[in-house]
PDB file of C-alpha atoms in Angstrom:
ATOM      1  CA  UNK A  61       8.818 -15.736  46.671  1.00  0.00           C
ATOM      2  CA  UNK A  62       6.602 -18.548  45.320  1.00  0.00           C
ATOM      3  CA  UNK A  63       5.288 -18.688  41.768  1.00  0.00           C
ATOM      4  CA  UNK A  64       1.733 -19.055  42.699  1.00  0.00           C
ATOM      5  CA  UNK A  65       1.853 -15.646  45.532  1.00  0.00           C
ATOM      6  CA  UNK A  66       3.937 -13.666  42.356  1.00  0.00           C
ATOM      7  CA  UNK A  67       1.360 -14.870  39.495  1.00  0.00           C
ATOM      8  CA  UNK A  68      -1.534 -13.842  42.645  1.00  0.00           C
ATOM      9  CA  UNK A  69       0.088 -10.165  42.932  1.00  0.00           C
ATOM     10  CA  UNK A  70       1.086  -9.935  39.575  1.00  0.00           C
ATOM     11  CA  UNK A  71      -2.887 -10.826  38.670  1.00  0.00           C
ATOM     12  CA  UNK A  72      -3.986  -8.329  41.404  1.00  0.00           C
ATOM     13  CA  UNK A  73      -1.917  -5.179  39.902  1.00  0.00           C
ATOM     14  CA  UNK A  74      -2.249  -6.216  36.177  1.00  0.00           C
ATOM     15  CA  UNK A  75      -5.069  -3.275  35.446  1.00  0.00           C
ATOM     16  CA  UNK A  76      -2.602  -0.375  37.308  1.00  0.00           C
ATOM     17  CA  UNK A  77      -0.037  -1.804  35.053  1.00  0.00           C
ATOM     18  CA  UNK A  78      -1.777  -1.728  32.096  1.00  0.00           C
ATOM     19  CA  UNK A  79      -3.009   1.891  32.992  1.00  0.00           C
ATOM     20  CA  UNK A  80       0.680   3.010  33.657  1.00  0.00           C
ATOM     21  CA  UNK A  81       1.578   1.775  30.237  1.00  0.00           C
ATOM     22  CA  UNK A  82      -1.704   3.535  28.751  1.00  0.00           C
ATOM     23  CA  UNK A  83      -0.836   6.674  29.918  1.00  0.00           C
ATOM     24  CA  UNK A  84       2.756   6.324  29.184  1.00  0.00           C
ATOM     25  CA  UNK A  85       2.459   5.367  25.330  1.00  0.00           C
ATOM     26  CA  UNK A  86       0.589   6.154  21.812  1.00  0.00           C
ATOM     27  CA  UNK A  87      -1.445   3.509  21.268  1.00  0.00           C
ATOM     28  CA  UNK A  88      -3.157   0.540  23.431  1.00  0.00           C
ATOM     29  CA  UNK A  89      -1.077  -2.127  21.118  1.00  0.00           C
ATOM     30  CA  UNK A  90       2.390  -0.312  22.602  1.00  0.00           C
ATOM     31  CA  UNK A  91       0.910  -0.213  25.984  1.00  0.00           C
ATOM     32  CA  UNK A  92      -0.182  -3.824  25.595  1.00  0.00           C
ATOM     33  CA  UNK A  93       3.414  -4.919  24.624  1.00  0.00           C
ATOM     34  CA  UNK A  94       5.038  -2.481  27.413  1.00  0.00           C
ATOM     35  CA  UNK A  95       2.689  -4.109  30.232  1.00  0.00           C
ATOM     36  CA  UNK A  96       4.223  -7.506  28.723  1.00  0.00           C
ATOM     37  CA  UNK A  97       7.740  -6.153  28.972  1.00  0.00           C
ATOM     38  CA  UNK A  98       7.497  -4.896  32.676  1.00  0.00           C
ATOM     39  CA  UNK A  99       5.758  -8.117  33.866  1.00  0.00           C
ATOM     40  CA  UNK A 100       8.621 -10.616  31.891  1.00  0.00           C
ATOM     41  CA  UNK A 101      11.231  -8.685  33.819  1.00  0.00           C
ATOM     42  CA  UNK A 102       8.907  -8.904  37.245  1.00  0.00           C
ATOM     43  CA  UNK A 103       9.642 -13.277  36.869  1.00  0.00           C
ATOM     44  CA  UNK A 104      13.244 -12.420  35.658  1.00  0.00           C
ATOM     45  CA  UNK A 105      14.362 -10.192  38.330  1.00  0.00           C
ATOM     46  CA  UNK A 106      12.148 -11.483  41.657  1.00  0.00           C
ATOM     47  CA  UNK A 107      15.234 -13.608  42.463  1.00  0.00           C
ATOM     48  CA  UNK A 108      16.424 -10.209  43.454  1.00  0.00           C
ATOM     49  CA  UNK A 109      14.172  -9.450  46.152  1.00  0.00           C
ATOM     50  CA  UNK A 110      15.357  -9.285  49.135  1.00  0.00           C
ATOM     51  CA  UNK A 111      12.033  -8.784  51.402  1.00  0.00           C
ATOM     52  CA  UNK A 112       8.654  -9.993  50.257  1.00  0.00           C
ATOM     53  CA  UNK A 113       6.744  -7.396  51.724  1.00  0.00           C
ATOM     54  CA  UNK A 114       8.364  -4.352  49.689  1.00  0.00           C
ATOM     55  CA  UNK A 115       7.284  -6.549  46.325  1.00  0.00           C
ATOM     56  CA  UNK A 116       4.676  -3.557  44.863  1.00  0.00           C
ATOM     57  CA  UNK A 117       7.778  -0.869  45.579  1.00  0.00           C
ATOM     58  CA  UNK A 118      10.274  -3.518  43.515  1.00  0.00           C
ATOM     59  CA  UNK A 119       7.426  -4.220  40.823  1.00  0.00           C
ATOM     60  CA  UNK A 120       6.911  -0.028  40.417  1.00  0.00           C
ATOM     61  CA  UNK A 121      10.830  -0.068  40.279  1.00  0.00           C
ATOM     62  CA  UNK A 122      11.385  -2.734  37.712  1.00  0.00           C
ATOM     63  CA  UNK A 123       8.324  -0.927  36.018  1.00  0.00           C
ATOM     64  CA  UNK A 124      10.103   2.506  36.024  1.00  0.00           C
ATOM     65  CA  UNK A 125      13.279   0.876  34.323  1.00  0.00           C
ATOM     66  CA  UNK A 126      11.747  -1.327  31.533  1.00  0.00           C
ATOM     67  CA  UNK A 127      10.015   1.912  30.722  1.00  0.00           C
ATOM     68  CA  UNK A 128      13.145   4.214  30.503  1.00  0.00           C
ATOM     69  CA  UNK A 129      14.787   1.268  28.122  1.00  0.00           C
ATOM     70  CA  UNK A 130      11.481   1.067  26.200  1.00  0.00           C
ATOM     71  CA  UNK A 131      11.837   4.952  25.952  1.00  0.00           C
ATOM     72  CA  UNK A 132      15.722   4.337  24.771  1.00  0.00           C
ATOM     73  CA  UNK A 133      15.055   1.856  22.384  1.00  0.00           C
ATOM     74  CA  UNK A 134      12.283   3.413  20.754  1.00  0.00           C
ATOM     75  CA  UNK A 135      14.279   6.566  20.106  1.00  0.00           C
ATOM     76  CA  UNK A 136      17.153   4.469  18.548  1.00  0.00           C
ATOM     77  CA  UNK A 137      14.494   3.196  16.394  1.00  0.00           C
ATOM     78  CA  UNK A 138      12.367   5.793  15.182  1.00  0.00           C
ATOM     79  CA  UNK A 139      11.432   5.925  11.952  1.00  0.00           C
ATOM     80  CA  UNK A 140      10.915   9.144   9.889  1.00  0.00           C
ATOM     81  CA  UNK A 141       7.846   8.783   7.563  1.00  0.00           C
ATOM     82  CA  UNK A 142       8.934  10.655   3.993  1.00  0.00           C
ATOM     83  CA  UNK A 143       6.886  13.593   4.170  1.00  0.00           C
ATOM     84  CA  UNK A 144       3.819  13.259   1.740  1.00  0.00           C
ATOM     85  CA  UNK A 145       5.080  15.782  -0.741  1.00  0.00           C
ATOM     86  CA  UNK A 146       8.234  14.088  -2.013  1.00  0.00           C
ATOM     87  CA  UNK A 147       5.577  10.870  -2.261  1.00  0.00           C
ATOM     88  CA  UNK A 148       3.254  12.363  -4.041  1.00  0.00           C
ATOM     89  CA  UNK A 149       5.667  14.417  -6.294  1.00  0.00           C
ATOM     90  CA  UNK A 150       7.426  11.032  -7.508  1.00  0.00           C
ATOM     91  CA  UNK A 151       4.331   9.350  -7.829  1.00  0.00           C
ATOM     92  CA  UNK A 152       2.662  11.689  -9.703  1.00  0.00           C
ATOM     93  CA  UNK A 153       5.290  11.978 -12.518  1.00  0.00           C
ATOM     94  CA  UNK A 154       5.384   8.201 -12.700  1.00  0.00           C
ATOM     95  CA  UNK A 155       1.606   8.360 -12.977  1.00  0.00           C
ATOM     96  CA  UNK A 156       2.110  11.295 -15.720  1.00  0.00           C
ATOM     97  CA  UNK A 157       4.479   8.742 -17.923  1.00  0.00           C
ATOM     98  CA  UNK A 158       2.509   6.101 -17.447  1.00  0.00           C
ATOM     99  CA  UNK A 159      -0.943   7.933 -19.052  1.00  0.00           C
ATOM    100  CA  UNK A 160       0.643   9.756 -21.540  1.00  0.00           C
ATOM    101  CA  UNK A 161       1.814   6.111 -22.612  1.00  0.00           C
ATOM    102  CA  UNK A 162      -1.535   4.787 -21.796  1.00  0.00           C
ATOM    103  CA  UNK A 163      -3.131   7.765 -24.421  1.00  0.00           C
ATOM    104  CA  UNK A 164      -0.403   6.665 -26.845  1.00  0.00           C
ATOM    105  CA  UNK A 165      -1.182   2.977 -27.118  1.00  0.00           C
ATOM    106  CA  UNK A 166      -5.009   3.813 -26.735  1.00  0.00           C
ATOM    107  CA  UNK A 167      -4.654   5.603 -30.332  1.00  0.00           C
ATOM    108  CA  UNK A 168      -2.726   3.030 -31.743  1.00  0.00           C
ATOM    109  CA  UNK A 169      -5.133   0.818 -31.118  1.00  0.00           C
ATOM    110  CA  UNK A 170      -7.427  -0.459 -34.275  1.00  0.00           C
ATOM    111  CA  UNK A 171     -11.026   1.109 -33.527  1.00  0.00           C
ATOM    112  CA  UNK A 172     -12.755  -1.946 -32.234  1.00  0.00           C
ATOM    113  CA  UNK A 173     -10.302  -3.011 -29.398  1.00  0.00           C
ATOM    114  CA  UNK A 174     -10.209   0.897 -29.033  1.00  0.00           C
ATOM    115  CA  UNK A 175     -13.995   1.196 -28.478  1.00  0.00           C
ATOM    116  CA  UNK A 176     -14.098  -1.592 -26.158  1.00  0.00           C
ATOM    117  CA  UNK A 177     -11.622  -0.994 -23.438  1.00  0.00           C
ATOM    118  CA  UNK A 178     -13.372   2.668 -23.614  1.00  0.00           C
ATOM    119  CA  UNK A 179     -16.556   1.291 -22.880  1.00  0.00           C
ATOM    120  CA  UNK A 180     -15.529  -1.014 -20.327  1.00  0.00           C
ATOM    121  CA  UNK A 181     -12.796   1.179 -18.407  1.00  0.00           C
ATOM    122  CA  UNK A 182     -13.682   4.236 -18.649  1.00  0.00           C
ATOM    123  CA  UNK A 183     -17.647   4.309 -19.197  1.00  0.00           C
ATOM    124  CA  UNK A 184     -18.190   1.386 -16.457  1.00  0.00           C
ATOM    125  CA  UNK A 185     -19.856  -0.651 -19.354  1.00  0.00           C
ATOM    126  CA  UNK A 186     -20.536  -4.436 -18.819  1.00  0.00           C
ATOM    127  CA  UNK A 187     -19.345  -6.709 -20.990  1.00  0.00           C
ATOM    128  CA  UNK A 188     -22.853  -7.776 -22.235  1.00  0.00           C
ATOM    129  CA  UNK A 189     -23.600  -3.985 -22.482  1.00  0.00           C
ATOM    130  CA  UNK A 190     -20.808  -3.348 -24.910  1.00  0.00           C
ATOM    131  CA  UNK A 191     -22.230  -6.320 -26.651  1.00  0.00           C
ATOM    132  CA  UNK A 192     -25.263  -4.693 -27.483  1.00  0.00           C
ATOM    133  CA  UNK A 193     -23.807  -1.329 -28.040  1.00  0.00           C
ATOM    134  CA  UNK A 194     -21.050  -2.804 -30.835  1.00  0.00           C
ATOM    135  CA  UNK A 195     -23.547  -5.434 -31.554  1.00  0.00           C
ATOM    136  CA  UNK A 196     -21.205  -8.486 -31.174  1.00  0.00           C
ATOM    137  CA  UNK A 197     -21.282 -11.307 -29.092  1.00  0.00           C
ATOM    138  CA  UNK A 198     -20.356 -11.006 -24.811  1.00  0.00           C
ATOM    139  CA  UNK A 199     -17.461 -13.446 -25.944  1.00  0.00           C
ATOM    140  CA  UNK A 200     -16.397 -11.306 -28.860  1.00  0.00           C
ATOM    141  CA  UNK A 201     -16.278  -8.689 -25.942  1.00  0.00           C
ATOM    142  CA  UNK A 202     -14.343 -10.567 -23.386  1.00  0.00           C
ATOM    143  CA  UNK A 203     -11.844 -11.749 -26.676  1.00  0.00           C
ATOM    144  CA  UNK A 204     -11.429  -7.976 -27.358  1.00  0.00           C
ATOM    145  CA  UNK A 205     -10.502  -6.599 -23.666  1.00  0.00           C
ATOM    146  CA  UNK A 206      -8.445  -9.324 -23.222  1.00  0.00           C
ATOM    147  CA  UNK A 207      -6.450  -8.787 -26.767  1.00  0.00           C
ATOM    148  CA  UNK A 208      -6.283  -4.901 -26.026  1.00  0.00           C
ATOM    149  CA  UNK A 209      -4.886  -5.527 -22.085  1.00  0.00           C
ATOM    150  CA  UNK A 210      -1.858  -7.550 -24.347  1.00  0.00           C
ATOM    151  CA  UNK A 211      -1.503  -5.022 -26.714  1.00  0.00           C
ATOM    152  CA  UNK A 212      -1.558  -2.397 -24.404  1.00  0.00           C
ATOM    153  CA  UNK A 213       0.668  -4.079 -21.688  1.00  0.00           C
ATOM    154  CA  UNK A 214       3.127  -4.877 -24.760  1.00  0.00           C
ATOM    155  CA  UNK A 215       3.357  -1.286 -26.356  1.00  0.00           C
ATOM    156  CA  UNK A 216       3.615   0.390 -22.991  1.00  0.00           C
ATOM    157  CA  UNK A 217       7.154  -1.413 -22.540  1.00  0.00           C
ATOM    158  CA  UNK A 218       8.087  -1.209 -26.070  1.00  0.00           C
ATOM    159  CA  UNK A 219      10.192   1.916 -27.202  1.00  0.00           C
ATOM    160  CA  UNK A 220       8.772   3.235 -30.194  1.00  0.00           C
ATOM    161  CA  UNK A 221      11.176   5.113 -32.772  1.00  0.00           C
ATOM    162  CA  UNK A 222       8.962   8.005 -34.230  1.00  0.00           C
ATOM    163  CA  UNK A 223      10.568   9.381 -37.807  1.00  0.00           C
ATOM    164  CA  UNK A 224      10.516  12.511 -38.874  1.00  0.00           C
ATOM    165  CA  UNK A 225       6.824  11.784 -40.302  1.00  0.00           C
ATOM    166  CA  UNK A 226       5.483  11.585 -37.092  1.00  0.00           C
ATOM    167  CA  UNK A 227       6.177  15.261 -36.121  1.00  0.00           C
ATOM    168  CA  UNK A 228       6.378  16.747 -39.509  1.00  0.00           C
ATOM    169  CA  UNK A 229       3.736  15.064 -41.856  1.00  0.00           C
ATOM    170  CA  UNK A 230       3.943  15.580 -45.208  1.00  0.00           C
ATOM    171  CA  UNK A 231       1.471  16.714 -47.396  1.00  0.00           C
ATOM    172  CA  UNK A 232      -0.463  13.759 -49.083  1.00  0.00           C
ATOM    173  CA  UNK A 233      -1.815  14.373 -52.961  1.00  0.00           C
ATOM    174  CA  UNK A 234      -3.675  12.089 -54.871  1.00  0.00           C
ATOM    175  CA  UNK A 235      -3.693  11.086 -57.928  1.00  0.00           C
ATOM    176  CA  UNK A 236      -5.827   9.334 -60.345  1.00  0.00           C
ATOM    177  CA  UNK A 237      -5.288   7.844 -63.445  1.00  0.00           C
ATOM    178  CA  UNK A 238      -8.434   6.716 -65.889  1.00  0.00           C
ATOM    179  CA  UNK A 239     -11.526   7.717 -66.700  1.00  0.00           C
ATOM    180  CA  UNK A 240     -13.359   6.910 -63.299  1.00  0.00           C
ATOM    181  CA  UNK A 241     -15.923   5.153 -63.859  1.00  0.00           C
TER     182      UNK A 241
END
């Protein structure tokens, strides 16, 4: 068979193939890639036609078989998505870490860096907002978000050794010498 008559039949049953794949697959991209499949085998295999005029009962038959090994190959290769609970179980203890050291740094922060990334994080301020609100300039502002991202990023990775004062505080008394005045 000539290329031109096979890229003229091919041409004339493209939309049956392309509906055979549809019906036969999930989505339009796998029946899009299928329909490519069956009609790269169609030029491979024509040399193996014996009579011309049984060409649509060949193409149906080459058809049939790149869809069984489509079938094969996608069953090799299936892939098992993790089921969202183990996801959201490992990601929600990581999240869980990751505030509590959030909270941690956030109140070891001196007031004014404090204040800031509150306003700007978690109150939606703008920067020239918090400016008015602390009464400091929009650059002060910008100086202090950027300076509390560091020391944030920096004491979130840092292990911090807590003595015994930090979970049993003693009791502070105190004392003054003088007359006062």
């Amino acid at each position: 068979m000539k290329k031109q008559e096979l890229d003229t039949r091919i041409t004339e049953t493209a939309k049956a193939l392309l509906s055979y794949c549809r019906v036969r697959t999930a989505s339009s991209f796998e029946a899009e890639d299928l329909a490519q499949d069956i009609i790269v085998e169609i030029y491979k295999s024509v040399d193996n036609l014996r009579n011309e005029e049984a060409f649509y009962r060949f193409m149906w038959a080459v058809a049939g078989n790149v869809y069984k090994q489509w079938c094969k190959n996608k069953a090799k290769n299936k892939i098992y998505p993790l089921s969202e609970d183990l996801l959201a179980e490992e990601s929600i203890e990581e999240e869980k870490g990751d505030i509590f050291l959030l909270r941690r740094e956030l109140t070891l922060l001196a007031k004014k860096y404090r204040r800031a990334v509150i306003l700007y994080y978690i109150e939606n301020k703008s920067c020239s907002e918090i400016a008015q609100i602390l009464s400091i300039s929009e650059s002060m502002v910008k100086y202090l978000l950027f300076k509390s991202r560091q020391l944030l990023k920096e004491g979130m990775v840092m292990e911090r050794n807590y003595g015994e004062q930090s979970y049993n505080p003693k009791s502070l008394s105190l004392l003054f010498w003088g007359k006062g005045e």
